[in-house]
Amino acid sequence: MRDTAVMRDPDTDSRADTGPSDDTPGDCPRPDGRLLRGEATRERVLDAAERLFSAEGVDAVSIRQIAAAAGVTLGVVGFHGGSKTELIRTVLSRRVEALNIARRDRLARVMAGPAPKLDDLVEAYILPYLEYASHDDPQWGAYARLIARIVADDRWYKNVGELYDPMAREYLDAMQQVCPEADRDALVTALTLTVASMLSLVASRARIAGLTGHAGGNAMDHRDTLVSFCVNGMTAIASRKGGPQDGP
Amino acid sequence: MRDTAVMRDPDTDSRADTGPSDDTPGDCPRPDGRLLRGEATRERVLDAAERLFSAEGVDAVSIRQIAAAAGVTLGVVGFHGGSKTELIRTVLSRRVEALNIARRDRLARVMAGPAPKLDDLVEAYILPYLEYASHDDPQWGAYARLIARIVADDRWYKNVGELYDPMAREYLDAMQQVCPEADRDALVTALTLTVASMLSLVASRARIAGLTGHAGGNAMDHRDTLVSFCVNGMTAIASRKGGPQDGP
DNA sequence: TGACAATTTATACGTACGTTCAGATAGTTT
DNA sequence: AAACTATCTGAACGTACGTATAAATTGTCA
């Protein structure tokens, strides 16, 4: 059994607090082409990190593995990615904007319609993720699986939650608008369950394959099942009147 | 930032293939009391591993941390737990029987009734887990969160899936019996989504807390929301006729 | 062309890891 | 009491880790 060194606590990364991104080279590529050379390397590093983090888990991947997968030397990963915590943030930040834009566009289109329905909101939240997860560029698939890992792990999520929570809040507001009677906390819980279902479809291939007995295709094959499951679950929660139904 | 050495690939654990459990001392405590002394230590080690694995993730916890938390020396962990892969299996196996029995009892009770409903089956699957997750003994809570980590990670799940899949199959058979028209693969997917929702409620406290704005109590507080969400989602899937509904 | 800055290489440092094991300790049996 | 075995200790081994940095390289512009 091989062993490797792995960061234990993402909170105690002193380098992560030295500034927004000014210390990370290659962030603001100038038109003179001076940084273009490094920019390509940087992408290779981030791609490799994305692939490995999603496949093995953040804690199980070493900087050296990333360097090898990217075809660069060890120091280059640090040069372009900073510390390991910074690297994870950078990998996630790189694509979050595209996903958020797709979701925001879809949300706006639904809310601009004549009679926005909860079903449409659930679809608008789920489908962009599912589409990106099945994107032609396999890096998007890796990114989608990486999100699933991060969200399921409080320890990492609190480091990157602010990348995704604002979008979730926009959807919650819209849902509340469509279902004014619904209890806000129940909506939060229901959206969390929706997200968990959505992510599990992309991340937990092994379990589904093991139970069906056959491998199954990509996540898109279960698209309708997922949407139907979440829409009906969410509708059930939202149609209950406000106030605490649960617990003591 | 601290770093530690961590197993990279649970598959390449040569010690895991040396036999069922004959090489692990303390497995078959004799009535003569000879092994009782070690048995207590063994429990402390497994408890500590359970707590740390569930809180930090398997890959992020070192044997040394476990030893320290258990109040034993390094070698004792190896003595009672074997290799790290064996230790994880042992930690999971220790409690799985109790959980499976609770589920099987409840399943039998539902199916023995006059008119078994899908709702009851979903409840019978979910509630035992939720009850154990909120058990007075906090180790059960740790175990519940550890399951969530393992199931979400294909890399680990394929090592321990056989502990949980047979029970899932029993439920799938029962569901098929109650809903003969339902498509089997869709049922599998729906059960997977149910499990993902169930686990997320126990594991992803940070996200719910961040979105509601307040900490919230334990998972039991969201019990009714979870059951309602999953029952309605599952019913929607099961009531669709058999054959592939989803995309190509 | 030569100065300059961005990038890359190669190497090193200190630390922590998983695993192993010879020997000490403490119950049990003879 | 002596032999025996399960349990535990303490230390070591070899490996890998994250990070840092001096020197080499590469492309750009004066």
Coordinates of C-alpha atoms (C1' of nucleotides) in Angstrom, one line a residue:
Chain A
M1 CA 0.0 0.0 0.0
R2 CA 1.3 3.3 -1.0
D3 CA 1.1 6.3 1.2
T4 CA 1.3 10.0 0.6
A5 CA 1.2 13.3 2.3
V6 CA -2.0 15.1 2.3
M7 CA -3.3 18.3 3.8
R8 CA -5.3 17.7 6.9
D9 CA -7.1 20.9 7.5
P10 CA -8.1 23.4 4.8
D11 CA -8.7 26.0 7.4
T12 CA -5.1 26.4 8.5
D13 CA -3.7 27.3 5.1
S14 CA -1.8 30.5 5.9
R15 CA -1.1 31.2 2.2
A16 CA -4.8 31.4 1.4
D17 CA -5.1 34.7 3.3
T18 CA -2.5 36.7 1.6
G19 CA -4.9 38.4 -0.8
P20 CA -7.6 37.8 -3.4
S21 CA -5.5 36.6 -6.3
D22 CA -2.8 39.2 -6.9
D23 CA -0.1 36.8 -5.9
T24 CA -1.2 34.2 -8.4
P25 CA 0.5 34.8 -11.7
G26 CA -1.3 34.5 -14.9
D27 CA -4.6 35.8 -13.5
C28 CA -4.7 38.8 -15.7
P29 CA -3.4 37.8 -19.1
R30 CA -2.2 40.9 -21.0
P31 CA -2.7 41.3 -24.7
D32 CA 1.0 41.4 -25.4
G33 CA 1.1 37.6 -25.2
R34 CA 3.6 37.5 -22.5
L35 CA 1.4 35.4 -20.2
L36 CA -0.1 33.3 -22.9
R37 CA 2.7 30.8 -22.6
G38 CA 2.1 30.3 -18.9
E39 CA -1.7 30.4 -19.4
A40 CA -1.7 27.2 -21.3
T41 CA 0.4 25.4 -18.7
R42 CA -1.9 26.8 -16.0
E43 CA -4.9 25.2 -17.8
R44 CA -3.2 21.9 -18.0
V45 CA -2.4 22.0 -14.3
L46 CA -6.0 22.9 -13.4
D47 CA -7.4 20.3 -15.7
A48 CA -5.2 17.6 -14.1
A49 CA -6.2 18.7 -10.7
E50 CA -9.8 18.7 -11.6
R51 CA -9.6 15.2 -13.0
L52 CA -7.7 13.7 -10.1
F53 CA -9.6 15.5 -7.4
S54 CA -12.9 14.3 -8.8
A55 CA -11.7 10.8 -9.4
E56 CA -9.9 10.1 -6.1
G57 CA -11.0 12.8 -3.7
V58 CA -9.2 15.9 -2.7
D59 CA -7.4 14.4 0.3
A60 CA -6.2 11.4 -1.7
V61 CA -4.4 13.3 -4.4
S62 CA -0.9 14.7 -4.0
I63 CA 0.6 17.7 -5.7
R64 CA 3.1 15.4 -7.3
Q65 CA 0.3 13.3 -8.9
I66 CA -1.2 16.4 -10.3
A67 CA 2.2 17.5 -11.7
A68 CA 2.8 14.1 -13.3
A69 CA -0.7 14.1 -14.8
A70 CA -0.3 17.6 -16.2
G71 CA 3.2 16.8 -17.5
V72 CA 4.9 19.5 -15.6
T73 CA 7.4 19.5 -12.8
L74 CA 6.5 19.9 -9.2
G75 CA 7.2 23.5 -8.8
V76 CA 5.0 24.5 -11.6
V77 CA 1.9 23.4 -9.8
G78 CA 2.8 25.6 -6.9
F79 CA 3.6 28.5 -9.3
H80 CA 0.3 28.4 -11.0
G81 CA -2.0 26.9 -8.4
G82 CA -0.6 28.2 -5.1
S83 CA -1.1 26.1 -2.1
K84 CA -3.4 23.1 -2.2
T85 CA -6.3 24.9 -0.7
E86 CA -5.9 27.7 -3.2
L87 CA -5.7 25.2 -6.0
I88 CA -9.0 23.7 -5.1
R89 CA -10.6 27.1 -4.9
T90 CA -9.2 28.0 -8.3
V91 CA -10.3 24.8 -9.9
L92 CA -13.9 25.3 -8.6
S93 CA -14.0 29.0 -9.4
R94 CA -12.9 28.5 -12.9
R95 CA -16.2 26.9 -14.0
V96 CA -18.7 28.1 -11.5
E97 CA -19.5 31.3 -13.4
A98 CA -20.6 29.4 -16.5
L99 CA -22.9 27.1 -14.4
N100 CA -24.3 30.0 -12.5
I101 CA -25.0 31.9 -15.7
A102 CA -26.8 29.0 -17.2
R103 CA -28.9 28.6 -14.1
R104 CA -29.6 32.3 -13.8
D105 CA -30.7 32.6 -17.4
R106 CA -33.0 29.7 -17.0
L107 CA -34.4 31.0 -13.8
A108 CA -35.1 34.4 -15.4
R109 CA -36.8 32.8 -18.4
V110 CA -39.0 30.8 -16.1
M111 CA -39.9 33.7 -13.9
A112 CA -40.6 35.9 -16.9
G113 CA -43.2 33.5 -18.1
P114 CA -46.9 34.0 -17.6
A115 CA -47.4 31.4 -14.8
P116 CA -44.1 30.2 -13.3
K117 CA -44.5 26.8 -11.8
L118 CA -42.4 25.0 -9.2
D119 CA -41.8 22.2 -11.6
D120 CA -40.0 24.6 -14.0
L121 CA -37.9 26.0 -11.2
V122 CA -36.7 22.5 -10.2
E123 CA -35.9 21.7 -13.8
A124 CA -34.1 25.0 -14.2
Y125 CA -31.9 24.2 -11.3
I126 CA -31.2 20.6 -12.2
L127 CA -30.8 20.5 -15.9
P128 CA -27.9 22.9 -16.4
Y129 CA -25.8 20.8 -14.0
L130 CA -26.8 17.6 -15.7
E131 CA -26.0 19.1 -19.1
Y132 CA -22.6 20.2 -18.0
A133 CA -22.0 16.9 -16.4
S134 CA -22.6 15.3 -19.8
H135 CA -20.7 17.9 -21.7
D136 CA -18.5 16.8 -24.6
D137 CA -15.5 18.2 -22.8
P138 CA -14.8 15.5 -20.2
Q139 CA -13.3 18.1 -17.9
W140 CA -16.9 19.3 -17.3
G141 CA -17.8 15.9 -16.2
A142 CA -14.9 15.8 -13.8
Y143 CA -15.9 19.2 -12.5
A144 CA -19.5 18.0 -11.9
R145 CA -18.2 15.0 -9.9
L146 CA -15.9 17.2 -8.0
I147 CA -18.8 19.4 -6.9
A148 CA -20.6 16.3 -5.6
R149 CA -17.6 15.5 -3.5
I150 CA -17.2 19.0 -2.1
V151 CA -20.9 19.5 -1.3
A152 CA -21.0 16.2 0.6
D153 CA -18.1 17.2 2.8
D154 CA -18.8 19.9 5.3
R155 CA -15.1 20.3 5.8
W156 CA -14.5 21.4 2.3
Y157 CA -17.9 22.9 1.7
K158 CA -17.4 25.7 4.1
N159 CA -14.4 26.8 2.1
V160 CA -16.2 27.1 -1.2
G161 CA -19.9 27.3 -0.2
E162 CA -20.1 31.0 -1.1
L163 CA -19.5 30.0 -4.8
Y164 CA -22.8 28.1 -4.9
D165 CA -25.0 29.4 -2.1
P166 CA -26.0 32.7 -3.7
M167 CA -27.5 30.9 -6.7
A168 CA -29.4 28.6 -4.4
R169 CA -30.8 31.6 -2.5
E170 CA -32.0 33.1 -5.8
Y171 CA -33.9 29.9 -6.5
L172 CA -35.3 29.7 -3.0
D173 CA -36.6 33.2 -3.3
A174 CA -38.2 32.3 -6.6
M175 CA -39.7 29.2 -5.1
Q176 CA -41.1 31.2 -2.2
Q177 CA -42.5 33.7 -4.7
V178 CA -44.3 30.9 -6.6
C179 CA -45.4 29.1 -3.4
P180 CA -46.0 31.9 -0.9
E181 CA -47.6 29.6 1.6
A182 CA -44.6 27.2 1.8
D183 CA -42.4 27.2 4.9
R184 CA -39.1 28.7 4.1
D185 CA -37.0 26.2 6.1
A186 CA -38.8 23.3 4.5
L187 CA -38.0 24.7 1.1
V188 CA -34.4 24.9 2.1
T189 CA -34.4 21.3 3.2
A190 CA -36.2 20.2 0.1
L191 CA -33.8 22.0 -2.2
T192 CA -30.9 20.4 -0.3
L193 CA -32.5 17.0 -0.9
T194 CA -32.9 17.9 -4.6
V195 CA -29.3 18.8 -4.8
A196 CA -28.2 15.7 -3.1
S197 CA -30.3 13.6 -5.5
M198 CA -28.9 15.4 -8.4
L199 CA -25.3 15.0 -7.4
S200 CA -25.7 11.4 -6.5
L201 CA -26.8 10.6 -10.0
V202 CA -23.5 11.9 -11.2
A203 CA -21.2 10.7 -8.4
S204 CA -22.6 7.4 -7.3
R205 CA -22.4 5.4 -10.5
A206 CA -21.1 2.3 -8.8
R207 CA -24.1 1.9 -6.5
I208 CA -26.6 2.1 -9.3
A209 CA -24.6 -0.1 -11.5
G210 CA -24.3 -2.7 -8.7
L211 CA -28.0 -2.7 -8.0
T212 CA -29.2 -2.8 -11.6
G213 CA -26.7 -5.4 -12.6
H214 CA -25.6 -3.5 -15.7
A215 CA -23.3 -0.5 -16.1
G216 CA -25.8 2.0 -17.5
G217 CA -24.9 5.0 -19.6
N218 CA -24.2 8.6 -18.4
A219 CA -26.3 10.6 -16.0
M220 CA -28.5 11.9 -18.8
D221 CA -30.1 8.5 -19.1
H222 CA -31.7 9.0 -15.7
R223 CA -32.6 12.6 -16.4
D224 CA -36.3 12.1 -16.5
T225 CA -36.4 9.9 -13.4
L226 CA -34.4 12.4 -11.5
V227 CA -36.5 15.4 -12.5
S228 CA -39.7 13.5 -11.8
F229 CA -38.5 12.4 -8.4
C230 CA -37.4 15.8 -7.3
V231 CA -40.3 17.7 -8.8
N232 CA -42.8 15.5 -7.0
G233 CA -40.9 15.5 -3.8
M234 CA -40.4 19.3 -3.9
T235 CA -44.1 19.9 -4.7
A236 CA -45.1 17.8 -1.8
I237 CA -43.0 19.9 0.6
A238 CA -44.0 23.2 -0.9
S239 CA -47.7 22.4 -0.8
R240 CA -47.7 22.0 2.9
K241 CA -48.7 25.1 4.8
G242 CA -46.0 27.2 6.5
G243 CA -44.9 26.7 10.1
P244 CA -43.0 23.8 11.6
Q245 CA -44.4 20.5 10.6
D246 CA -41.4 18.5 11.8
G247 CA -40.0 17.3 15.0
P248 CA -40.8 18.2 18.6
Chain B
M1 CA -0.4 23.6 6.9
R2 CA 0.2 20.1 8.2
D3 CA 0.6 17.2 6.0
T4 CA 0.2 13.5 6.6
A5 CA 0.6 10.2 4.9
V6 CA -2.6 8.6 3.6
M7 CA -3.4 5.5 1.8
R8 CA -4.1 6.2 -1.8
D9 CA -5.7 3.1 -3.2
P10 CA -7.8 0.8 -1.1
D11 CA -7.6 -1.8 -3.8
T12 CA -3.9 -2.4 -3.4
D13 CA -4.0 -3.4 0.2
S14 CA -2.1 -6.7 0.2
R15 CA -2.9 -7.5 3.8
A16 CA -6.6 -7.4 3.1
D17 CA -6.4 -10.6 1.1
T18 CA -4.8 -12.8 3.7
G19 CA -8.0 -14.3 4.9
P20 CA -11.4 -13.5 6.2
S21 CA -10.6 -12.5 9.8
D22 CA -8.5 -15.2 11.3
D23 CA -5.5 -13.0 11.4
T24 CA -7.3 -10.3 13.4
P25 CA -7.0 -11.1 17.1
G26 CA -9.9 -10.6 19.3
D27 CA -12.5 -11.6 16.8
C28 CA -13.8 -14.7 18.6
P29 CA -13.8 -13.8 22.3
R30 CA -13.7 -17.0 24.3
P31 CA -15.8 -17.3 27.5
D32 CA -12.6 -17.8 29.5
G33 CA -12.1 -14.1 29.6
R34 CA -8.8 -14.2 28.1
L35 CA -9.7 -11.8 25.3
L36 CA -11.9 -9.5 27.2
R37 CA -9.1 -7.2 28.2
G38 CA -8.2 -6.7 24.6
E39 CA -11.8 -6.4 23.5
A40 CA -12.3 -3.2 25.5
T41 CA -9.2 -1.7 23.8
R42 CA -10.4 -2.9 20.5
E43 CA -13.7 -1.1 21.0
R44 CA -11.9 2.1 21.9
V45 CA -9.8 1.9 18.7
L46 CA -12.8 1.3 16.5
D47 CA -14.8 4.0 18.2
A48 CA -12.0 6.5 17.7
A49 CA -11.6 5.4 14.0
E50 CA -15.4 5.7 13.5
R51 CA -15.4 9.2 15.0
L52 CA -12.5 10.5 13.0
F53 CA -13.3 8.9 9.7
S54 CA -16.8 10.3 9.8
A55 CA -15.7 13.8 10.9
E56 CA -12.7 14.2 8.6
G57 CA -13.0 11.6 5.9
V58 CA -11.1 8.4 5.6
D59 CA -8.3 9.7 3.6
A60 CA -7.7 12.7 5.9
V61 CA -7.3 10.6 9.1
S62 CA -4.0 9.0 10.0
I63 CA -3.5 5.9 12.1
R64 CA -1.6 8.1 14.5
Q65 CA -4.6 10.3 15.0
I66 CA -6.7 7.3 15.7
A67 CA -4.2 6.0 18.2
A68 CA -4.1 9.3 20.0
A69 CA -7.9 9.7 20.1
A70 CA -8.2 6.2 21.4
G71 CA -5.5 6.7 24.0
V72 CA -3.4 3.8 22.8
T73 CA 0.0 3.6 21.2
L74 CA 0.5 3.3 17.5
G75 CA 1.0 -0.4 17.3
V76 CA -2.2 -1.2 19.1
V77 CA -4.2 0.2 16.2
G78 CA -2.5 -2.2 13.8
F79 CA -2.8 -5.0 16.3
H80 CA -6.6 -4.7 16.6
G81 CA -7.5 -3.1 13.3
G82 CA -5.0 -4.5 10.9
S83 CA -4.3 -2.4 7.9
K84 CA -6.2 0.8 7.2
T85 CA -8.4 -0.8 4.7
E86 CA -9.2 -3.6 7.1
L87 CA -9.9 -1.1 9.8
I88 CA -12.5 0.7 7.7
R89 CA -14.2 -2.6 6.9
T90 CA -14.2 -3.6 10.5
V91 CA -15.6 -0.3 11.6
L92 CA -18.4 -0.5 9.1
S93 CA -19.1 -4.2 9.7
R94 CA -19.4 -3.7 13.4
R95 CA -22.8 -1.9 13.2
V96 CA -24.2 -2.9 9.9
E97 CA -25.9 -6.0 11.2
A98 CA -28.0 -4.0 13.7
L99 CA -29.1 -1.6 11.0
N100 CA -29.9 -4.4 8.6
I101 CA -31.9 -6.2 11.3
A102 CA -33.9 -3.1 12.1
R103 CA -34.7 -2.6 8.4
R104 CA -35.5 -6.2 7.8
D105 CA -37.8 -6.4 10.7
R106 CA -39.6 -3.3 9.5
L107 CA -39.8 -4.6 6.0
A108 CA -41.3 -7.9 7.2
R109 CA -43.8 -6.1 9.3
V110 CA -44.9 -3.9 6.3
M111 CA -45.1 -6.9 3.9
A112 CA -47.1 -8.9 6.4
G113 CA -49.8 -6.3 6.6
P114 CA -53.0 -6.5 4.7
A115 CA -52.1 -4.0 1.9
P116 CA -48.5 -3.0 1.8
K117 CA -48.0 0.4 0.3
L118 CA -45.0 2.0 -1.3
D119 CA -45.1 4.8 1.3
D120 CA -44.5 2.3 4.1
L121 CA -41.6 0.7 2.3
V122 CA -39.9 4.0 1.9
E123 CA -40.4 4.8 5.5
A124 CA -39.2 1.4 6.6
Y125 CA -36.0 2.0 4.7
I126 CA -35.4 5.5 5.9
L127 CA -36.5 5.6 9.5
P128 CA -34.1 3.0 11.0
Y129 CA -31.2 4.9 9.6
L130 CA -32.5 8.2 10.9
E131 CA -33.2 6.7 14.3
Y132 CA -29.7 5.3 14.6
A133 CA -28.3 8.6 13.3
S134 CA -29.9 10.3 16.3
H135 CA -29.1 7.5 18.7
D136 CA -28.2 8.5 22.3
D137 CA -24.8 6.8 21.8
P138 CA -22.9 9.4 19.7
Q139 CA -20.9 6.7 18.0
W140 CA -24.1 5.7 16.1
G141 CA -24.2 9.3 14.8
A142 CA -20.6 9.0 13.7
Y143 CA -21.3 5.7 12.0
A144 CA -24.3 7.2 10.2
R145 CA -22.2 10.1 8.9
L146 CA -19.4 7.7 7.9
I147 CA -21.9 5.7 5.8
A148 CA -22.8 8.9 4.0
R149 CA -19.1 9.5 3.1
I150 CA -18.6 5.9 1.9
V151 CA -21.7 5.7 -0.2
A152 CA -20.8 9.0 -1.9
D153 CA -17.4 7.7 -2.9
D154 CA -17.2 5.0 -5.5
R155 CA -13.6 4.4 -4.6
W156 CA -14.6 3.2 -1.1
Y157 CA -18.0 2.0 -1.8
K158 CA -16.9 -0.9 -4.0
N159 CA -14.9 -2.1 -1.0
V160 CA -17.9 -2.3 1.3
G161 CA -20.9 -2.2 -0.9
E162 CA -21.8 -5.8 -0.3
L163 CA -22.5 -4.9 3.3
Y164 CA -25.5 -2.7 2.2
D165 CA -26.6 -3.8 -1.2
P166 CA -28.3 -7.1 -0.2
M167 CA -30.7 -5.1 2.0
A168 CA -31.4 -2.6 -0.7
R169 CA -32.2 -5.6 -3.0
E170 CA -34.7 -6.9 -0.5
Y171 CA -36.4 -3.6 -0.6
L172 CA -36.3 -3.4 -4.3
D173 CA -38.0 -6.8 -4.6
A174 CA -40.7 -5.7 -2.1
M175 CA -41.2 -2.5 -4.1
Q176 CA -41.5 -4.4 -7.3
Q177 CA -44.0 -6.7 -5.6
V178 CA -46.1 -3.8 -4.4
C179 CA -45.8 -2.0 -7.8
P180 CA -45.6 -4.8 -10.4
E181 CA -46.0 -2.3 -13.2
A182 CA -43.0 -0.2 -12.3
D183 CA -39.8 -0.4 -14.3
R184 CA -37.1 -2.1 -12.3
D185 CA -34.2 0.1 -13.3
A186 CA -36.3 3.2 -12.5
L187 CA -36.9 1.8 -9.1
V188 CA -33.2 1.3 -8.6
T189 CA -32.6 4.9 -9.6
A190 CA -35.3 6.1 -7.3
L191 CA -34.1 4.2 -4.4
T192 CA -30.6 5.6 -5.0
L193 CA -32.0 9.1 -5.0
T194 CA -33.9 8.3 -1.8
V195 CA -30.7 7.0 -0.2
A196 CA -28.8 10.1 -1.3
S197 CA -31.4 12.4 0.1
M198 CA -31.5 10.4 3.4
L199 CA -27.7 10.5 3.8
S200 CA -27.4 14.2 2.8
L201 CA -29.7 15.1 5.7
V202 CA -27.2 13.6 8.1
A203 CA -24.0 14.5 6.4
S204 CA -24.5 18.0 4.9
R205 CA -25.5 20.0 7.9
A206 CA -23.3 22.9 6.9
R207 CA -25.2 23.6 3.7
I208 CA -28.7 23.5 5.3
A209 CA -27.4 25.7 8.1
G210 CA -25.9 28.2 5.7
L211 CA -29.0 28.5 3.6
T212 CA -31.5 28.7 6.5
G213 CA -29.4 31.1 8.4
H214 CA -29.7 29.1 11.7
A215 CA -28.0 26.0 12.9
G216 CA -31.0 23.7 13.2
G217 CA -31.2 20.7 15.4
N218 CA -30.4 17.1 14.5
A219 CA -31.5 15.2 11.4
M220 CA -34.7 14.1 13.1
D221 CA -36.1 17.6 12.9
H222 CA -36.3 17.2 9.2
R223 CA -37.6 13.7 9.4
D224 CA -41.1 14.4 8.0
T225 CA -39.8 16.6 5.2
L226 CA -37.4 13.9 4.2
V227 CA -40.1 11.2 4.2
S228 CA -42.6 13.3 2.4
F229 CA -40.0 14.3 -0.2
C230 CA -38.9 10.7 -0.9
V231 CA -42.3 9.1 -0.7
N232 CA -43.7 11.5 -3.3
G233 CA -40.7 11.2 -5.5
M234 CA -40.6 7.4 -5.3
T235 CA -44.4 7.2 -5.9
A236 CA -44.0 9.3 -9.0
I237 CA -41.4 7.0 -10.4
A238 CA -43.1 3.8 -9.5
S239 CA -46.4 4.8 -10.9
R240 CA -44.9 5.2 -14.4
K241 CA -45.3 2.2 -16.5
G242 CA -42.4 -0.2 -17.1
G243 CA -40.0 0.1 -20.0
P244 CA -37.5 2.9 -20.6
Q245 CA -38.9 6.4 -20.2
D246 CA -35.7 8.2 -20.2
G247 CA -33.5 9.4 -23.0
P248 CA -31.5 7.1 -25.3
Chain C
dT1 C1' 21.8 42.6 -28.9
dG2 C1' 21.2 42.9 -24.2
dA3 C1' 18.3 43.8 -20.3
dC4 C1' 14.2 42.3 -18.3
dA5 C1' 10.4 39.6 -16.5
dA6 C1' 7.7 35.4 -16.8
dT7 C1' 8.2 30.8 -16.6
dT8 C1' 10.3 26.3 -15.7
dT9 C1' 13.7 23.1 -13.7
dA10 C1' 16.0 20.7 -10.2
dT11 C1' 16.8 20.0 -5.7
dA12 C1' 16.3 20.4 -0.9
dC13 C1' 14.2 20.6 3.9
dG14 C1' 11.4 19.2 7.5
dT15 C1' 7.5 16.6 8.7
dA16 C1' 4.3 12.9 8.7
dC17 C1' 2.9 8.7 7.0
dG18 C1' 1.7 3.2 7.2
dT19 C1' 3.7 -0.7 8.6
dT20 C1' 6.7 -3.7 11.2
dC21 C1' 8.8 -5.9 15.2
dA22 C1' 11.7 -7.1 19.2
dG23 C1' 10.9 -6.9 23.6
dA24 C1' 8.2 -5.6 28.0
dT25 C1' 3.9 -6.5 30.6
dA26 C1' 0.1 -8.9 32.5
dG27 C1' -3.3 -12.2 32.9
dT28 C1' -4.2 -17.6 32.6
dT29 C1' -3.2 -22.3 32.9
dT30 C1' -0.4 -26.1 34.4
Chain D
dA1 C1' 6.0 -21.0 40.8
dA2 C1' 6.8 -21.5 36.0
dA3 C1' 5.4 -21.7 31.4
dC4 C1' 2.4 -19.7 28.2
dT5 C1' -0.1 -16.6 25.5
dA6 C1' -2.6 -12.3 24.6
dT7 C1' -1.7 -7.7 24.8
dC8 C1' 0.9 -3.6 24.7
dT9 C1' 5.1 -0.5 24.2
dG10 C1' 8.5 2.1 22.0
dA11 C1' 11.3 2.7 18.3
dA12 C1' 12.6 2.2 13.8
dC13 C1' 12.4 1.9 8.5
dG14 C1' 11.5 3.4 4.1
dT15 C1' 8.6 6.4 1.6
dA16 C1' 5.9 10.3 0.3
dC17 C1' 4.3 14.6 1.3
dG18 C1' 3.7 20.1 0.9
dT19 C1' 6.4 23.9 0.4
dA20 C1' 10.3 26.8 -0.8
dT21 C1' 14.0 28.5 -3.7
dA22 C1' 18.2 29.3 -6.4
dA23 C1' 19.4 28.7 -10.9
dA24 C1' 18.3 27.9 -15.7
dT25 C1' 15.4 28.9 -19.6
dT26 C1' 12.4 31.3 -22.6
dG27 C1' 10.1 35.0 -24.9
dT28 C1' 9.6 40.3 -25.2
dC29 C1' 10.8 44.8 -25.8
dA30 C1' 14.2 48.7 -25.6

